[in-house]
mmCIF file of C-alpha atoms and ligand atoms in Angstrom:
data_model
loop_
_atom_site.group_PDB
_atom_site.id
_atom_site.type_symbol
_atom_site.label_atom_id
_atom_site.label_comp_id
_atom_site.label_asym_id
_atom_site.label_seq_id
_atom_site.Cartn_x
_atom_site.Cartn_y
_atom_site.Cartn_z
ATOM 1 C CA UNK A 1 -39.297 -39.073 -10.469
ATOM 2 C CA UNK A 2 -39.877 -42.627 -9.301
ATOM 3 C CA UNK A 3 -39.029 -44.384 -6.094
ATOM 4 C CA UNK A 4 -36.110 -46.809 -6.462
ATOM 5 C CA UNK A 5 -35.771 -50.147 -4.805
ATOM 6 C CA UNK A 6 -32.756 -51.513 -2.953
ATOM 7 C CA UNK A 7 -34.755 -54.616 -2.051
ATOM 8 C CA UNK A 8 -38.376 -55.482 -1.163
ATOM 9 C CA UNK A 9 -38.264 -53.530 2.077
ATOM 10 C CA UNK A 10 -35.845 -50.676 1.448
ATOM 11 C CA UNK A 11 -36.518 -47.912 -1.068
ATOM 12 C CA UNK A 12 -35.187 -44.474 -1.852
ATOM 13 C CA UNK A 13 -36.271 -41.353 -3.657
ATOM 14 C CA UNK A 14 -33.163 -40.228 -5.567
ATOM 15 C CA UNK A 15 -31.202 -37.081 -4.777
ATOM 16 C CA UNK A 16 -31.715 -33.976 -6.962
ATOM 17 C CA UNK A 17 -28.509 -31.959 -7.412
ATOM 18 C CA UNK A 18 -30.127 -28.841 -8.958
ATOM 19 C CA UNK A 19 -31.711 -27.881 -5.617
ATOM 20 C CA UNK A 20 -29.393 -29.922 -3.389
ATOM 21 C CA UNK A 21 -32.200 -32.268 -2.405
ATOM 22 C CA UNK A 22 -30.773 -35.320 -0.644
ATOM 23 C CA UNK A 23 -32.125 -38.784 -1.294
ATOM 24 C CA UNK A 24 -34.935 -39.771 1.037
ATOM 25 C CA UNK A 25 -35.013 -43.390 2.146
ATOM 26 C CA UNK A 26 -37.960 -45.533 3.165
ATOM 27 C CA UNK A 27 -37.693 -48.649 5.342
ATOM 28 C CA UNK A 28 -40.752 -50.864 5.399
ATOM 29 C CA UNK A 29 -41.169 -52.988 8.516
ATOM 30 C CA UNK A 30 -44.133 -55.315 9.091
ATOM 31 C CA UNK A 31 -45.598 -52.879 11.612
ATOM 32 C CA UNK A 32 -44.079 -49.464 11.047
ATOM 33 C CA UNK A 33 -42.260 -47.645 8.315
ATOM 34 C CA UNK A 34 -39.395 -45.252 8.734
ATOM 35 C CA UNK A 35 -38.243 -42.466 6.439
ATOM 36 C CA UNK A 36 -34.689 -41.159 6.555
ATOM 37 C CA UNK A 37 -34.488 -37.360 6.338
ATOM 38 C CA UNK A 38 -37.295 -34.877 5.829
ATOM 39 C CA UNK A 39 -36.084 -33.204 2.640
ATOM 40 C CA UNK A 40 -35.429 -29.546 1.933
ATOM 41 C CA UNK A 41 -39.002 -28.216 1.655
ATOM 42 C CA UNK A 42 -42.696 -29.080 1.825
ATOM 43 C CA UNK A 43 -42.574 -29.609 -1.959
ATOM 44 C CA UNK A 44 -39.838 -32.167 -1.591
ATOM 45 C CA UNK A 45 -41.905 -34.089 1.000
ATOM 46 C CA UNK A 46 -45.004 -33.931 -1.215
ATOM 47 C CA UNK A 47 -43.072 -35.352 -4.179
ATOM 48 C CA UNK A 48 -41.618 -38.134 -2.033
ATOM 49 C CA UNK A 49 -45.044 -39.096 -0.653
ATOM 50 C CA UNK A 50 -46.511 -39.125 -4.160
ATOM 51 C CA UNK A 51 -43.767 -41.532 -5.232
ATOM 52 C CA UNK A 52 -44.586 -43.746 -2.201
ATOM 53 C CA UNK A 53 -48.270 -43.714 -3.086
ATOM 54 C CA UNK A 54 -47.489 -44.755 -6.663
ATOM 55 C CA UNK A 55 -45.859 -47.899 -5.203
ATOM 56 C CA UNK A 56 -48.806 -48.401 -2.813
ATOM 57 C CA UNK A 57 -46.618 -47.680 0.191
ATOM 58 C CA UNK A 58 -48.133 -45.863 3.161
ATOM 59 C CA UNK A 59 -46.741 -42.634 4.514
ATOM 60 C CA UNK A 60 -43.963 -43.135 7.094
ATOM 61 C CA UNK A 61 -44.797 -43.526 10.788
ATOM 62 C CA UNK A 62 -41.405 -42.068 11.726
ATOM 63 C CA UNK A 63 -38.867 -39.840 10.040
ATOM 64 C CA UNK A 64 -35.334 -39.759 11.391
ATOM 65 C CA UNK A 65 -33.015 -36.837 10.667
ATOM 66 C CA UNK A 66 -29.332 -37.463 9.833
ATOM 67 C CA UNK A 67 -28.185 -33.887 10.722
ATOM 68 C CA UNK A 68 -29.522 -30.341 10.944
ATOM 69 C CA UNK A 69 -28.541 -28.911 7.497
ATOM 70 C CA UNK A 70 -31.425 -27.211 5.658
ATOM 71 C CA UNK A 71 -31.596 -29.717 2.810
ATOM 72 C CA UNK A 72 -32.302 -32.543 5.291
ATOM 73 C CA UNK A 73 -34.657 -30.754 7.676
ATOM 74 C CA UNK A 74 -36.657 -27.876 6.177
ATOM 75 C CA UNK A 75 -39.383 -30.264 5.018
ATOM 76 C CA UNK A 76 -39.928 -31.508 8.571
ATOM 77 C CA UNK A 77 -43.054 -29.411 9.188
ATOM 78 C CA UNK A 78 -44.738 -31.273 6.347
ATOM 79 C CA UNK A 79 -44.041 -34.895 7.284
ATOM 80 C CA UNK A 80 -46.610 -37.442 8.337
ATOM 81 C CA UNK A 81 -45.994 -39.214 11.685
ATOM 82 C CA UNK A 82 -43.309 -38.439 14.233
ATOM 83 C CA UNK A 83 -39.867 -36.957 13.672
ATOM 84 C CA UNK A 84 -36.746 -38.170 15.478
ATOM 85 C CA UNK A 85 -33.531 -36.183 15.877
ATOM 86 C CA UNK A 86 -30.417 -35.960 18.003
ATOM 87 C CA UNK A 87 -30.484 -33.396 20.842
ATOM 88 C CA UNK A 88 -27.859 -31.295 19.057
ATOM 89 C CA UNK A 89 -29.841 -31.343 15.803
ATOM 90 C CA UNK A 90 -32.789 -29.975 17.716
ATOM 91 C CA UNK A 91 -30.647 -27.264 19.293
ATOM 92 C CA UNK A 92 -29.321 -26.185 15.880
ATOM 93 C CA UNK A 93 -32.836 -26.147 14.454
ATOM 94 C CA UNK A 94 -34.065 -24.061 17.387
ATOM 95 C CA UNK A 95 -31.403 -21.437 16.609
ATOM 96 C CA UNK A 96 -32.151 -21.465 12.874
ATOM 97 C CA UNK A 97 -35.847 -21.088 13.604
ATOM 98 C CA UNK A 98 -35.178 -17.815 15.447
ATOM 99 C CA UNK A 99 -32.655 -16.544 12.900
ATOM 100 C CA UNK A 100 -34.882 -17.160 9.875
ATOM 101 C CA UNK A 101 -37.381 -14.496 11.063
ATOM 102 C CA UNK A 102 -34.711 -11.949 10.188
ATOM 103 C CA UNK A 103 -35.235 -11.075 6.516
ATOM 104 C CA UNK A 104 -31.568 -10.154 6.108
ATOM 105 C CA UNK A 105 -30.555 -13.682 7.162
ATOM 106 C CA UNK A 106 -33.074 -15.264 4.805
ATOM 107 C CA UNK A 107 -31.828 -13.094 1.917
ATOM 108 C CA UNK A 108 -28.266 -14.018 2.778
ATOM 109 C CA UNK A 109 -29.113 -17.740 2.602
ATOM 110 C CA UNK A 110 -30.833 -17.309 -0.745
ATOM 111 C CA UNK A 111 -27.868 -15.463 -2.248
ATOM 112 C CA UNK A 112 -25.171 -17.509 -0.608
ATOM 113 C CA UNK A 113 -26.561 -20.902 -1.615
ATOM 114 C CA UNK A 114 -27.856 -21.064 -5.203
ATOM 115 C CA UNK A 115 -29.710 -24.306 -4.476
ATOM 116 C CA UNK A 116 -31.511 -22.760 -1.514
ATOM 117 C CA UNK A 117 -32.429 -19.755 -3.682
ATOM 118 C CA UNK A 118 -33.857 -22.067 -6.347
ATOM 119 C CA UNK A 119 -35.858 -24.224 -3.938
ATOM 120 C CA UNK A 120 -37.338 -21.153 -2.227
ATOM 121 C CA UNK A 121 -37.767 -18.885 -5.256
ATOM 122 C CA UNK A 122 -40.868 -16.675 -5.589
ATOM 123 C CA UNK A 123 -40.856 -16.020 -1.861
ATOM 124 C CA UNK A 124 -41.874 -19.536 -0.902
ATOM 125 C CA UNK A 125 -42.158 -19.725 2.844
ATOM 126 C CA UNK A 126 -39.372 -21.303 4.883
ATOM 127 C CA UNK A 127 -40.736 -23.192 7.883
ATOM 128 C CA UNK A 128 -38.406 -24.679 10.486
ATOM 129 C CA UNK A 129 -39.582 -26.986 13.266
ATOM 130 C CA UNK A 130 -37.869 -29.154 15.869
ATOM 131 C CA UNK A 131 -38.252 -32.923 16.157
ATOM 132 C CA UNK A 132 -40.894 -34.716 18.254
ATOM 133 C CA UNK A 133 -38.537 -37.367 19.637
ATOM 134 C CA UNK A 134 -35.019 -36.498 20.774
ATOM 135 C CA UNK A 135 -32.138 -38.688 21.871
ATOM 136 C CA UNK A 136 -28.532 -38.372 22.949
ATOM 137 C CA UNK A 137 -26.624 -41.603 22.251
ATOM 138 C CA UNK A 138 -28.774 -44.074 20.406
ATOM 139 C CA UNK A 139 -32.256 -45.314 19.783
ATOM 140 C CA UNK A 140 -33.490 -48.631 18.439
ATOM 141 C CA UNK A 141 -36.783 -48.949 16.557
ATOM 142 C CA UNK A 142 -38.496 -52.293 16.111
ATOM 143 C CA UNK A 143 -40.356 -51.760 12.843
ATOM 144 C CA UNK A 144 -41.576 -55.379 12.678
ATOM 145 C CA UNK A 145 -39.075 -57.996 11.433
ATOM 146 C CA UNK A 146 -36.868 -55.027 10.774
ATOM 147 C CA UNK A 147 -34.742 -52.989 13.161
ATOM 148 C CA UNK A 148 -33.480 -49.463 12.781
ATOM 149 C CA UNK A 149 -30.460 -48.787 14.964
ATOM 150 C CA UNK A 150 -30.170 -45.041 15.135
ATOM 151 C CA UNK A 151 -27.025 -43.638 16.744
ATOM 152 C CA UNK A 152 -24.860 -40.571 17.076
ATOM 153 C CA UNK A 153 -21.425 -40.847 15.447
ATOM 154 C CA UNK A 154 -18.296 -38.791 15.111
ATOM 155 C CA UNK A 155 -17.993 -37.295 11.629
ATOM 156 C CA UNK A 156 -16.059 -34.530 9.859
ATOM 157 C CA UNK A 157 -19.310 -33.092 8.432
ATOM 158 C CA UNK A 158 -21.292 -31.975 11.508
ATOM 159 C CA UNK A 159 -21.331 -32.509 15.281
ATOM 160 C CA UNK A 160 -24.870 -33.833 15.318
ATOM 161 C CA UNK A 161 -24.269 -36.636 12.800
ATOM 162 C CA UNK A 162 -26.658 -39.566 13.113
ATOM 163 C CA UNK A 163 -26.272 -42.894 11.307
ATOM 164 C CA UNK A 164 -28.951 -45.520 10.763
ATOM 165 C CA UNK A 165 -28.063 -49.189 10.563
ATOM 166 C CA UNK A 166 -30.507 -51.861 9.399
ATOM 167 C CA UNK A 167 -28.916 -55.166 10.506
ATOM 168 C CA UNK A 168 -31.472 -57.444 8.772
ATOM 169 C CA UNK A 169 -30.652 -55.875 5.402
ATOM 170 C CA UNK A 170 -26.992 -55.054 6.117
ATOM 171 C CA UNK A 171 -27.432 -51.431 5.091
ATOM 172 C CA UNK A 172 -25.845 -48.406 6.716
ATOM 173 C CA UNK A 173 -27.252 -44.927 6.046
ATOM 174 C CA UNK A 174 -24.668 -42.191 6.528
ATOM 175 C CA UNK A 175 -26.342 -38.937 5.477
ATOM 176 C CA UNK A 176 -23.498 -36.522 4.619
ATOM 177 C CA UNK A 177 -21.220 -37.941 7.343
ATOM 178 C CA UNK A 178 -18.237 -38.558 5.058
ATOM 179 C CA UNK A 179 -18.104 -35.004 3.653
ATOM 180 C CA UNK A 180 -16.107 -32.028 4.860
ATOM 181 C CA UNK A 181 -17.557 -29.330 7.147
ATOM 182 C CA UNK A 182 -19.115 -26.616 4.964
ATOM 183 C CA UNK A 183 -19.601 -24.390 8.001
ATOM 184 C CA UNK A 184 -15.889 -24.404 8.704
ATOM 185 C CA UNK A 185 -14.573 -23.370 5.260
ATOM 186 C CA UNK A 186 -14.894 -26.902 3.965
ATOM 187 C CA UNK A 187 -12.422 -28.238 6.527
ATOM 188 C CA UNK A 188 -11.871 -32.005 6.445
ATOM 189 C CA UNK A 189 -11.006 -33.233 9.937
ATOM 190 C CA UNK A 190 -8.864 -36.296 9.168
ATOM 191 C CA UNK A 191 -9.082 -37.640 12.753
ATOM 192 C CA UNK A 192 -12.855 -37.618 12.659
ATOM 193 C CA UNK A 193 -12.823 -39.145 9.194
ATOM 194 C CA UNK A 194 -10.563 -41.930 10.467
ATOM 195 C CA UNK A 195 -12.932 -42.624 13.381
ATOM 196 C CA UNK A 196 -15.792 -42.845 10.902
ATOM 197 C CA UNK A 197 -13.842 -45.160 8.590
ATOM 198 C CA UNK A 198 -13.155 -47.455 11.572
ATOM 199 C CA UNK A 199 -16.832 -47.516 12.428
ATOM 200 C CA UNK A 200 -17.809 -48.366 8.837
ATOM 201 C CA UNK A 201 -15.186 -51.120 8.730
ATOM 202 C CA UNK A 202 -16.568 -52.667 11.929
ATOM 203 C CA UNK A 203 -20.171 -52.514 10.742
ATOM 204 C CA UNK A 204 -21.533 -55.688 9.177
ATOM 205 C CA UNK A 205 -23.033 -54.036 6.093
ATOM 206 C CA UNK A 206 -23.071 -54.599 2.347
ATOM 207 C CA UNK A 207 -24.361 -51.197 1.306
ATOM 208 C CA UNK A 208 -23.430 -47.720 2.476
ATOM 209 C CA UNK A 209 -25.901 -45.039 1.520
ATOM 210 C CA UNK A 210 -24.860 -41.394 1.299
ATOM 211 C CA UNK A 211 -27.417 -38.641 0.785
ATOM 212 C CA UNK A 212 -26.106 -36.949 -2.342
ATOM 213 C CA UNK A 213 -25.019 -39.870 -4.483
ATOM 214 C CA UNK A 214 -26.224 -43.279 -5.639
ATOM 215 C CA UNK A 215 -26.005 -46.197 -3.168
ATOM 216 C CA UNK A 216 -22.488 -47.606 -2.811
ATOM 217 C CA UNK A 217 -21.109 -50.912 -1.650
ATOM 218 C CA UNK A 218 -19.133 -50.833 1.584
ATOM 219 C CA UNK A 219 -15.970 -51.795 -0.353
ATOM 220 C CA UNK A 220 -16.351 -48.924 -2.826
ATOM 221 C CA UNK A 221 -17.012 -46.352 -0.130
ATOM 222 C CA UNK A 222 -14.035 -47.443 1.987
ATOM 223 C CA UNK A 223 -11.780 -47.457 -1.077
ATOM 224 C CA UNK A 224 -12.827 -43.880 -1.833
ATOM 225 C CA UNK A 225 -12.550 -42.642 1.775
ATOM 226 C CA UNK A 226 -9.062 -44.056 2.172
ATOM 227 C CA UNK A 227 -7.964 -42.086 -0.887
ATOM 228 C CA UNK A 228 -8.900 -38.744 0.737
HETATM 229 ZN ZN1 ZN B 1 -25.034 -31.711 5.233
#
């Protein structure tokens, strides 16, 4: 699969529904480049980096994680450069790292989630690591004529939700923030969703990028979210 272009400095490697792989984004500053999410396995990272190379783009200096779910983090051990995550994301990953040593838990994951089973078929090894850089509220990266404003936000999907806003390009990356909570029987917390809608409305952005779908305009996303 090929890397797709939002503009000259923002790219993404499309999501892959068969194994629940989220899209991986790439922000190219003059000095540093930033990837958004680490993918669901080492193989996912390798594919992404190959697609970057084909466009003569260097490997990312930083990779920021939108939330702890396996499909966004289990490739983290394979990334080039430094990883960045919210304190809570790191806590969740620490717990998962201990739990995964238990074969019964690993088997449960493989059976429970068909996509996980497919990605890790033939006993491929699951490796979980925590991030190099941790933060609580927000973090701003100067990538060189390009800023990444990374911040924690309230969301119905997970408590450790992190959004990334690129003001120069008017793009907001939301990970899975607008989805329901799969770890709470798919519960959609309407209050949290409303808080998130307010935040999106206030953000000066043209595009809103979710992990498991094609890029959307802000208008289209808000129209959809208000129908929930
Ligand atoms: Zn998720």
